[in-house]
XYZ file of C-alpha atoms in Angstrom:
614
model
C -13.214 -1.708 14.558
C -11.233 -3.746 12.016
C -10.267 -2.363 8.631
C -12.708 -4.773 7.046
C -15.579 -3.668 9.281
C -14.744 -0.023 8.707
C -14.857 -0.552 4.975
C -18.321 -2.015 5.311
C -19.336 1.146 7.149
C -18.019 3.229 4.268
C -14.733 4.388 5.790
C -11.959 3.749 3.303
C -8.466 3.578 4.727
C -5.573 4.859 2.677
C -2.923 2.426 1.600
C -0.383 3.729 4.071
C -2.716 4.262 7.010
C -2.004 2.404 10.205
C -4.834 0.150 11.403
C -4.945 -2.086 14.463
C -6.538 -5.403 13.568
C -7.537 -8.233 15.898
C -8.269 -11.701 14.598
C -10.539 -14.447 15.836
C -8.826 -17.613 17.080
C -5.407 -15.991 17.102
C -3.217 -14.141 19.548
C -3.504 -10.362 19.649
C 0.220 -10.181 20.282
C 2.412 -9.496 17.298
C 4.353 -12.511 16.157
C 8.056 -12.181 15.580
C 9.530 -12.937 12.176
C 10.518 -16.618 11.894
C 14.209 -17.356 12.062
C 14.148 -19.129 8.697
C 14.518 -15.916 6.692
C 17.094 -16.259 3.925
C 19.704 -13.696 3.019
C 18.413 -10.571 1.360
C 18.963 -10.269 -2.391
C 17.973 -7.691 -4.958
C 15.096 -8.212 -7.370
C 15.422 -7.267 -11.078
C 16.509 -3.710 -11.482
C 15.496 -1.103 -14.009
C 16.677 2.364 -14.831
C 20.165 1.563 -16.108
C 21.345 0.146 -19.431
C 21.188 -3.643 -19.429
C 22.231 -4.417 -23.011
C 25.760 -4.796 -24.357
C 25.156 -5.536 -28.043
C 27.019 -3.540 -30.702
C 25.512 -4.019 -34.148
C 27.836 -4.533 -37.137
C 27.726 -6.030 -40.635
C 28.411 -9.546 -39.334
C 26.208 -10.035 -36.288
C 22.992 -8.904 -37.989
C 21.645 -10.694 -41.071
C 18.721 -8.881 -42.696
C 15.985 -10.656 -44.641
C 12.645 -9.415 -45.943
C 10.590 -10.954 -43.115
C 13.125 -11.911 -40.481
C 16.492 -11.085 -38.985
C 19.287 -13.266 -37.614
C 21.221 -11.984 -34.590
C 24.567 -13.339 -33.421
C 25.560 -12.785 -29.782
C 29.101 -12.935 -28.464
C 30.110 -13.733 -24.890
C 28.267 -11.486 -22.400
C 26.287 -9.759 -25.133
C 22.563 -9.077 -24.762
C 19.781 -7.200 -26.513
C 16.380 -5.894 -25.452
C 13.411 -6.317 -27.765
C 10.039 -4.656 -28.172
C 7.210 -5.267 -30.593
C 5.908 -8.572 -31.960
C 8.017 -11.458 -33.235
C 8.711 -15.164 -33.250
C 12.011 -15.972 -31.586
C 13.777 -19.113 -32.833
C 17.006 -20.402 -31.255
C 19.321 -21.443 -34.095
C 22.552 -21.998 -32.220
C 23.588 -22.679 -28.647
C 21.522 -21.476 -25.711
C 20.159 -18.111 -24.617
C 19.157 -16.484 -21.379
C 15.750 -14.838 -21.626
C 15.084 -12.750 -18.540
C 17.564 -14.836 -16.574
C 16.287 -18.306 -17.613
C 18.156 -20.753 -19.872
C 16.531 -21.912 -23.110
C 18.047 -24.198 -25.721
C 17.148 -27.213 -27.906
C 16.787 -25.719 -31.378
C 14.320 -25.337 -32.974
C 12.828 -24.081 -29.699
C 10.722 -21.036 -30.516
C 8.528 -18.488 -28.763
C 5.842 -16.070 -29.888
C 6.568 -12.778 -28.136
C 4.096 -9.883 -27.905
C 5.904 -7.098 -26.067
C 4.232 -3.687 -25.834
C 6.162 -0.839 -24.249
C 3.712 -0.886 -21.369
C 6.059 -2.938 -19.180
C 9.759 -3.802 -18.870
C 11.217 -5.254 -22.049
C 12.697 -8.771 -22.166
C 16.459 -9.149 -22.368
C 18.045 -11.915 -24.469
C 21.621 -12.808 -23.609
C 24.229 -15.246 -24.856
C 25.058 -18.097 -22.505
C 26.489 -21.583 -22.358
C 25.243 -24.729 -20.655
C 27.387 -27.398 -19.030
C 26.077 -30.328 -21.076
C 26.544 -29.227 -24.682
C 25.163 -32.557 -25.932
C 21.686 -31.232 -25.077
C 22.061 -28.410 -27.615
C 20.903 -28.936 -31.200
C 21.842 -26.315 -33.793
C 20.201 -25.178 -37.039
C 22.980 -24.103 -39.434
C 21.999 -22.527 -42.752
C 23.526 -20.511 -45.574
C 22.539 -17.213 -43.983
C 23.881 -17.954 -40.496
C 26.889 -20.200 -41.175
C 29.376 -17.340 -40.621
C 28.011 -17.054 -37.059
C 28.943 -20.685 -36.295
C 32.425 -19.799 -35.111
C 34.187 -19.294 -31.801
C 33.388 -15.569 -31.790
C 29.654 -16.158 -31.340
C 28.036 -18.230 -28.610
C 24.322 -17.827 -29.425
C 22.335 -17.233 -32.594
C 18.620 -16.378 -32.754
C 16.222 -15.663 -35.590
C 13.536 -12.977 -35.148
C 10.567 -13.356 -37.493
C 7.914 -10.734 -38.237
C 4.481 -11.284 -36.725
C 1.385 -9.153 -37.214
C -1.488 -9.680 -34.766
C -3.383 -6.433 -35.317
C -2.230 -5.005 -31.989
C 0.187 -2.802 -33.909
C -2.848 -0.797 -35.085
C -4.016 0.103 -31.586
C -2.489 3.605 -31.868
C -4.849 4.411 -34.741
C -7.708 3.551 -32.428
C -6.410 5.099 -29.212
C -3.909 7.937 -29.667
C -2.202 7.699 -26.218
C -0.793 4.325 -27.335
C 1.031 5.713 -30.378
C 4.398 4.435 -29.101
C 3.101 1.205 -27.592
C 4.495 -1.120 -30.252
C 6.900 1.085 -32.172
C 9.364 3.465 -30.595
C 9.814 7.039 -31.870
C 12.659 7.318 -34.355
C 14.818 9.296 -31.934
C 14.549 6.407 -29.437
C 15.384 3.632 -31.899
C 18.910 2.287 -31.723
C 18.605 0.562 -35.110
C 16.459 1.763 -38.061
C 14.200 -1.254 -38.610
C 11.431 0.058 -40.835
C 10.346 -3.249 -42.340
C 10.105 -5.234 -39.129
C 7.414 -5.692 -36.517
C 9.952 -5.368 -33.709
C 12.682 -3.058 -32.456
C 16.133 -4.087 -31.226
C 17.420 -1.864 -28.448
C 21.110 -1.955 -27.676
C 21.347 0.660 -24.945
C 17.948 0.680 -23.342
C 16.852 1.762 -19.905
C 13.456 0.090 -20.215
C 14.681 -3.500 -20.212
C 14.988 -5.813 -17.237
C 18.378 -6.358 -15.633
C 18.327 -9.461 -13.447
C 20.582 -9.493 -10.435
C 22.528 -12.758 -10.519
C 21.902 -13.223 -6.811
C 18.162 -13.286 -7.464
C 18.484 -15.877 -10.217
C 20.575 -18.067 -7.913
C 17.971 -17.699 -5.157
C 15.128 -18.633 -7.510
C 17.047 -21.632 -8.816
C 17.849 -22.738 -5.281
C 14.212 -22.414 -4.265
C 13.005 -24.422 -7.272
C 15.694 -27.130 -6.979
C 14.535 -27.960 -3.465
C 10.898 -28.510 -4.462
C 9.796 -32.139 -4.595
C 6.025 -31.744 -4.162
C 3.295 -29.476 -5.487
C 3.908 -26.060 -3.925
C 2.258 -22.672 -3.544
C 3.965 -19.280 -3.759
C 2.773 -15.810 -2.819
C 4.702 -12.595 -3.439
C 3.728 -9.504 -1.456
C 4.949 -5.912 -1.404
C 3.964 -2.351 -2.195
C 2.975 -1.129 -5.642
C 5.634 -1.248 -8.365
C 8.009 -3.252 -6.143
C 8.528 -6.074 -8.665
C 5.813 -8.562 -7.645
C 4.659 -9.271 -11.195
C 8.227 -9.704 -12.400
C 9.010 -12.203 -9.635
C 5.770 -14.098 -10.254
C 6.532 -14.400 -13.969
C 10.096 -15.488 -13.247
C 8.750 -18.197 -10.927
C 6.248 -19.289 -13.564
C 8.826 -19.486 -16.342
C 11.188 -21.472 -14.140
C 8.613 -23.928 -12.805
C 6.647 -24.468 -16.025
C 9.585 -26.352 -17.558
C 8.630 -29.350 -15.441
C 5.085 -28.786 -14.128
C 1.854 -26.981 -15.033
C 1.235 -23.690 -13.221
C -1.931 -22.034 -11.926
C -1.935 -18.257 -11.433
C -4.366 -16.843 -8.875
C -4.716 -13.232 -10.005
C -6.098 -11.074 -7.202
C -5.070 -7.652 -8.526
C -8.050 -6.253 -10.468
C -6.326 -2.900 -10.930
C -3.336 -3.944 -13.067
C -3.981 -7.489 -14.146
C -2.455 -9.189 -17.150
C -4.179 -12.536 -16.564
C -7.831 -11.592 -15.935
C -10.653 -10.277 -18.078
C -11.690 -6.654 -17.343
C -12.969 -6.146 -13.790
C -12.468 -9.820 -12.946
C -10.490 -12.005 -10.557
C -9.199 -15.225 -12.076
C -7.463 -18.571 -11.792
C -5.598 -19.326 -15.022
C -3.551 -22.344 -16.080
C -0.217 -22.203 -17.887
C 1.815 -24.860 -19.666
C 4.370 -22.693 -21.478
C 6.678 -19.798 -20.551
C 5.323 -16.251 -20.781
C 7.730 -13.814 -22.397
C 6.227 -10.353 -22.682
C 2.462 -9.838 -22.842
C 0.360 -12.778 -21.670
C -1.776 -13.972 -24.580
C -2.116 -17.574 -23.344
C -5.698 -18.692 -22.773
C -7.014 -22.055 -21.619
C -10.579 -23.281 -21.763
C -10.338 -24.366 -18.119
C -9.417 -20.874 -16.889
C -11.829 -19.401 -14.348
C -12.842 -15.715 -14.373
C -15.450 -14.125 -12.121
C -16.769 -10.593 -12.483
C -15.763 -8.451 -9.511
C -16.561 -5.017 -10.947
C -13.941 -2.826 -9.247
C -10.248 -2.002 -9.571
C -9.303 -2.293 -5.883
C -10.161 -4.814 -3.136
C -11.850 -2.127 -1.066
C -14.381 -1.548 -3.858
C -16.485 -4.400 -2.484
C -14.639 -6.314 0.283
C -17.270 -9.021 0.835
C -17.497 -9.905 -2.849
C -13.716 -9.766 -3.242
C -13.171 -12.255 -0.439
C -15.962 -14.538 -1.613
C -14.532 -14.777 -5.146
C -11.003 -15.207 -3.790
C -12.007 -18.057 -1.500
C -13.954 -19.818 -4.243
C -10.963 -19.669 -6.621
C -8.674 -21.058 -3.905
C -11.117 -23.886 -3.200
C -11.317 -24.701 -6.906
C -7.530 -24.914 -7.107
C -7.250 -27.114 -4.034
C -9.983 -29.474 -5.204
C -9.312 -29.685 -8.955
C -5.808 -28.484 -9.851
C -3.514 -29.259 -6.949
C -4.230 -33.021 -7.269
C -3.163 -32.750 -10.929
C 0.265 -31.392 -9.969
C -0.295 -27.682 -10.631
C 1.929 -25.351 -8.638
C 0.112 -22.215 -7.448
C 1.463 -18.660 -7.820
C -0.575 -15.868 -6.241
C -0.470 -12.361 -7.729
C -1.506 -9.873 -5.016
C -2.410 -6.151 -5.055
C 0.269 -3.703 -3.898
C -1.249 -3.074 -0.512
C 0.235 -4.465 2.705
C -1.344 -2.211 5.339
C -4.859 -1.527 6.569
C -7.394 -3.704 4.781
C -4.619 -4.938 2.510
C -2.959 -6.549 5.532
C -6.211 -8.168 6.619
C -6.724 -9.427 3.101
C -3.277 -11.045 3.064
C -4.005 -12.633 6.438
C -7.188 -14.184 5.070
C -5.489 -15.450 1.906
C -2.507 -16.987 3.696
C -4.828 -18.682 6.194
C -6.797 -20.238 3.346
C -3.812 -21.223 1.188
C -1.097 -21.737 3.835
C 1.544 -21.069 1.150
C 4.727 -23.108 1.090
C 6.748 -20.033 0.123
C 6.101 -16.373 0.911
C 8.313 -13.772 -0.778
C 8.299 -10.274 0.697
C 9.638 -7.472 -1.506
C 10.613 -4.639 0.765
C 12.825 -1.573 0.728
C 12.293 -0.838 4.418
C 13.530 -3.414 6.930
C 11.794 -1.608 9.788
C 8.354 -2.418 8.356
C 9.000 -6.111 7.707
C 8.017 -7.447 11.121
C 4.718 -5.558 11.090
C 3.997 -6.659 7.514
C 4.618 -10.326 8.315
C 2.809 -10.495 11.643
C -0.206 -12.854 11.611
C 0.541 -14.086 8.083
C 0.647 -17.858 7.628
C 3.467 -19.455 5.618
C 5.953 -22.310 5.782
C 9.053 -20.713 4.262
C 10.009 -17.069 3.947
C 12.291 -15.042 1.742
C 12.795 -11.303 2.021
C 14.178 -9.633 -1.070
C 14.881 -5.995 -1.663
C 12.161 -4.505 -3.816
C 12.866 -2.066 -6.606
C 10.578 0.816 -7.346
C 10.325 2.292 -10.832
C 7.937 4.709 -12.473
C 5.774 2.924 -15.041
C 5.564 4.428 -18.511
C 1.781 4.335 -18.389
C -0.564 5.010 -15.499
C -2.628 2.255 -13.924
C -5.706 3.699 -15.669
C -3.979 3.474 -19.062
C -2.922 -0.115 -18.364
C -6.560 -0.922 -17.626
C -7.597 0.791 -20.867
C -5.108 -1.359 -22.743
C -6.511 -4.538 -21.177
C -10.090 -3.506 -21.997
C -9.270 -2.651 -25.618
C -7.358 -5.901 -26.094
C -10.255 -7.886 -24.641
C -13.028 -6.328 -26.710
C -11.048 -6.282 -29.968
C -9.726 -9.835 -29.847
C -11.221 -11.853 -32.708
C -9.377 -15.158 -32.206
C -6.084 -16.344 -30.694
C -3.313 -13.844 -31.525
C -5.622 -11.790 -33.742
C -6.992 -8.330 -32.867
C -9.059 -5.930 -34.970
C -8.201 -2.264 -34.475
C -8.856 -1.277 -38.088
C -12.637 -1.387 -37.722
C -14.242 0.647 -34.990
C -16.472 -1.097 -32.493
C -19.326 1.104 -33.726
C -18.808 0.009 -37.343
C -20.642 -3.226 -36.608
C -24.156 -3.652 -35.278
C -24.446 -4.506 -31.578
C -26.206 -7.584 -30.311
C -29.871 -6.748 -29.803
C -31.100 -8.533 -26.669
C -34.507 -8.010 -25.098
C -34.921 -7.449 -21.397
C -37.700 -8.688 -19.187
C -40.277 -6.401 -17.601
C -42.343 -7.842 -14.810
C -42.418 -11.484 -13.794
C -42.326 -14.029 -16.631
C -40.665 -17.411 -16.057
C -40.577 -18.239 -19.778
C -38.860 -15.037 -20.913
C -35.637 -15.448 -22.940
C -33.294 -12.469 -22.690
C -32.006 -10.354 -19.817
C -33.931 -11.661 -16.807
C -32.426 -9.637 -13.963
C -29.919 -6.825 -13.395
C -27.792 -5.806 -10.416
C -25.720 -2.693 -9.677
C -22.968 -3.415 -7.167
C -22.561 -1.043 -4.209
C -25.801 0.775 -5.024
C -29.225 -0.270 -3.791
C -32.599 0.862 -5.040
C -34.393 3.133 -2.613
C -31.141 4.033 -0.909
C -28.914 5.214 -3.748
C -31.319 5.518 -6.687
C -34.962 5.180 -7.742
C -36.455 2.329 -9.748
C -36.933 4.519 -12.840
C -33.172 5.233 -12.931
C -32.016 1.625 -13.397
C -31.913 1.759 -17.188
C -29.967 5.037 -17.241
C -27.451 3.716 -14.722
C -26.769 0.674 -16.906
C -26.541 2.687 -20.133
C -23.039 2.999 -21.613
C -21.371 0.606 -19.151
C -19.102 -2.402 -19.042
C -21.083 -5.205 -17.433
C -20.601 -8.828 -16.453
C -22.831 -11.576 -17.864
C -23.869 -14.626 -15.834
C -26.173 -17.418 -16.950
C -28.069 -19.217 -14.185
C -29.709 -22.634 -14.362
C -33.505 -22.249 -14.360
C -34.359 -24.467 -11.388
C -31.702 -22.807 -9.244
C -32.941 -19.373 -10.387
C -36.560 -20.188 -9.532
C -35.498 -21.316 -6.045
C -33.983 -17.856 -5.420
C -36.703 -15.822 -7.085
C -37.919 -14.355 -3.800
C -34.819 -12.150 -3.479
C -35.485 -10.451 -6.854
C -37.627 -7.314 -7.023
C -40.262 -7.406 -9.770
C -42.033 -4.175 -10.761
C -44.537 -3.754 -13.565
C -42.935 -2.412 -16.772
C -39.482 -2.354 -15.109
C -36.384 -4.517 -15.258
C -36.316 -7.224 -12.560
C -33.759 -6.042 -10.028
C -31.391 -7.827 -7.644
C -30.043 -5.600 -4.889
C -26.311 -5.376 -4.320
C -26.733 -6.779 -0.814
C -28.464 -9.888 -2.238
C -26.116 -10.413 -5.202
C -23.966 -12.992 -3.417
C -27.084 -14.910 -2.371
C -27.840 -15.653 -6.026
C -24.373 -15.876 -7.550
C -22.611 -18.911 -6.126
C -19.209 -19.910 -7.447
C -17.773 -23.399 -8.002
C -21.242 -24.653 -8.876
C -22.660 -25.906 -12.197
C -25.742 -23.769 -11.631
C -23.964 -20.463 -12.354
C -21.601 -19.697 -15.259
C -19.728 -16.479 -16.001
C -19.856 -15.825 -19.743
C -17.629 -12.755 -20.042
C -18.001 -8.986 -20.079
C -19.941 -6.759 -22.448
C -20.455 -3.095 -23.291
C -23.994 -1.764 -23.147
C -23.950 0.770 -25.981
C -27.534 1.966 -25.509
C -30.939 0.844 -24.266
C -34.236 1.083 -26.127
C -36.802 1.769 -23.397
C -39.724 1.750 -25.861
C -39.132 -1.739 -27.258
C -37.250 -2.972 -24.167
C -33.906 -4.193 -25.469
C -30.170 -3.646 -24.876
C -27.686 -2.879 -27.640
C -24.746 -4.938 -26.399
C -21.201 -5.458 -27.680
C -19.346 -8.627 -26.703
C -15.740 -9.589 -27.330
C -15.557 -11.671 -30.502
C -13.383 -14.083 -28.563
C -16.336 -14.997 -26.334
C -18.574 -17.869 -27.372
C -21.839 -16.138 -28.241
C -23.368 -19.325 -29.578
C -22.893 -21.032 -26.216
C -24.643 -18.140 -24.461
C -27.576 -18.367 -26.876
C -27.730 -22.156 -26.527
C -27.817 -22.017 -22.724
C -30.535 -19.345 -22.742
C -32.681 -21.439 -25.093
C -32.187 -24.356 -22.699
C -33.806 -22.291 -19.956
C -30.799 -20.612 -18.334
C -31.542 -17.111 -17.057
C -29.298 -14.153 -17.902
C -28.096 -11.743 -15.216
C -26.366 -8.462 -16.106
C -24.245 -6.922 -13.332
C -22.464 -3.572 -13.235
C -19.640 -2.284 -11.003
C -17.375 0.727 -11.721
C -17.231 -0.072 -15.424
C -15.543 2.909 -17.120
C -15.388 2.511 -20.897
C -12.358 3.765 -22.877
C -13.559 6.942 -24.578
C -12.356 5.690 -27.967
C -15.018 2.967 -27.785
C -17.799 5.540 -27.456
C -16.721 8.321 -29.813
C -15.319 7.477 -33.233
C -12.253 9.397 -34.387
C -14.007 10.266 -37.652
C -16.922 11.746 -35.713
C -14.590 13.831 -33.565
C -12.686 15.113 -36.604
C -15.936 16.105 -38.307
C -17.082 17.833 -35.123
C -13.809 19.793 -34.869
C -14.126 20.852 -38.530
C -17.695 22.089 -38.021
C -16.725 23.760 -34.749
C -13.909 25.728 -36.412
C -16.182 26.801 -39.269
C -18.913 27.945 -36.885
C -16.399 29.753 -34.698
C -14.939 31.662 -37.643
C -18.380 32.572 -39.007
C -19.616 33.434 -35.494
C -22.544 31.114 -36.005
C -24.053 28.667 -33.457
C -21.508 26.145 -32.232
C -22.260 22.439 -32.862
C -22.710 20.102 -29.897
C -22.762 16.395 -29.157
C -26.018 15.075 -27.674
C -25.745 14.420 -23.912
C -22.052 15.336 -23.925
C -20.571 18.602 -22.683
C -17.696 19.658 -24.937
C -15.819 21.365 -22.083
C -16.094 18.559 -19.536
C -14.104 15.358 -19.508
C -16.145 12.375 -20.654
C -13.641 9.614 -19.794
C -15.948 6.906 -21.078
C -18.896 7.816 -18.801
C -21.938 9.898 -19.736
C -22.293 12.756 -17.259
C -26.000 11.986 -16.865
C -25.257 8.744 -15.020
C -23.072 10.467 -12.454
C -25.812 13.012 -11.782
C -28.243 10.188 -11.101
C -25.886 8.743 -8.507
C -25.641 12.075 -6.716
C -29.360 12.695 -6.797
C -30.088 9.340 -5.200
C -27.737 10.116 -2.333
C -29.413 13.357 -1.247
């Protein structure tokens, strides 16, 4: 039995488990590694100081809202926080890539959730391409001692307030005082001069990347594979920032567990026209996101592959002819089902360049067997411990998504519960003219097998869900696969979900994710929160035009800070202490056990799942 088939039967292989896989229309014999492998080089390293900057009264110029930094030969600094970076003199290396042409500038949002960017002094061969911006405050830095001058300007997006909303992120945008190399109290960024969290790029890697890019004459596709935390995201971003100087880039993001390109619980194909330094805040109206519902490919293998193939087909039909290079971001899983997944993807894409990040040469031949590619590079992966767990990274992405109000603006001052949710009615029974929620689906759980019809509402309550609108005529043609029950929500089984939701078609549109806060079962409506960055008016317009609304749920854990307000918790703790001291009855939260971990999920929903499986 293949890993894929076993997953369908409910047997989940571990990431390191050995699985024998046979493929249709291919030899069962293992293929040897092609002889075109290039020399092994090291990927960016972490864990050792990568900055050489020594601050003094000359190389730092302080202003009320910005700072000017002068860099001498071979000097570099690491930066965290939020700022606009403006090149005022010469050229700089940012994460190994040359930038010049003042007044070239970048908006940088850099939380301490990932490796920090390093800015270094450098020179370019053709100095005539450099344009400087001398001024009264930086003129003393225009001398032979300094090679590069940059200005760092304060920027406030609202993300700096995330710690007030979610305590585990208290050091996300500002380092503790004992970790700060320079006391910068009035700035939205930190300069680190001896930091272990920044990226140190091996020169051999940069040369390899440059050599790879220089030889490209046609639209190309790239896929980087390797185990978790081996540097795949770093390599992908380095490729993007190098290629985007001359061509648009499409990123196929297939890692739902630690994505920085996709909406929560989605797979995506996003388009990029500018470098990404730090956190990816770039959005394009032509980006494609589809709700997957899980954090790993094995959550729902059939749906994962269907979405993946549809995104690849969209790229090949619509973006490749426009000159977009393709970079594929893969999950950190190269064995078991992960290997079969990579085989499928490489067969569909047939990438021009495959980059394997590996620390174990003995595993390389097995990893590469049956994969399809035209050119191969094997680079030594580096493995570092992330500051935050994968679950915390996902919480960050969810909070950023639901609290985004407009480009580069986030509201973490007001609690989600401070505003009224969207009140949207849901259909009961069969009514073709109903405007509201017309059908619901719960992935990986089917009515009659995993739960009873009366439990549907409770299973959806307090969940992150995906929202699809479906053209009426198309919906009516598929109505026979929907279960209609008197006084109950129309229900689409998980096994029939893919029969209704087709991708790359004008009949079905994904409109984003939402949080179901609560459900009124008397008056039949959802209390729903949407990201303010989503176009609610378009959703309403389409529904009034006859489009039907489908709500779909997968794993969908909600960050606990979205459910319980800090003020409410503080008041509860105060009352609890008073009752404890007076030996009176202890206060409780409704439906929530004080001693058990909530973790964004009401315990009642988990009990329903278990009951349906007995």
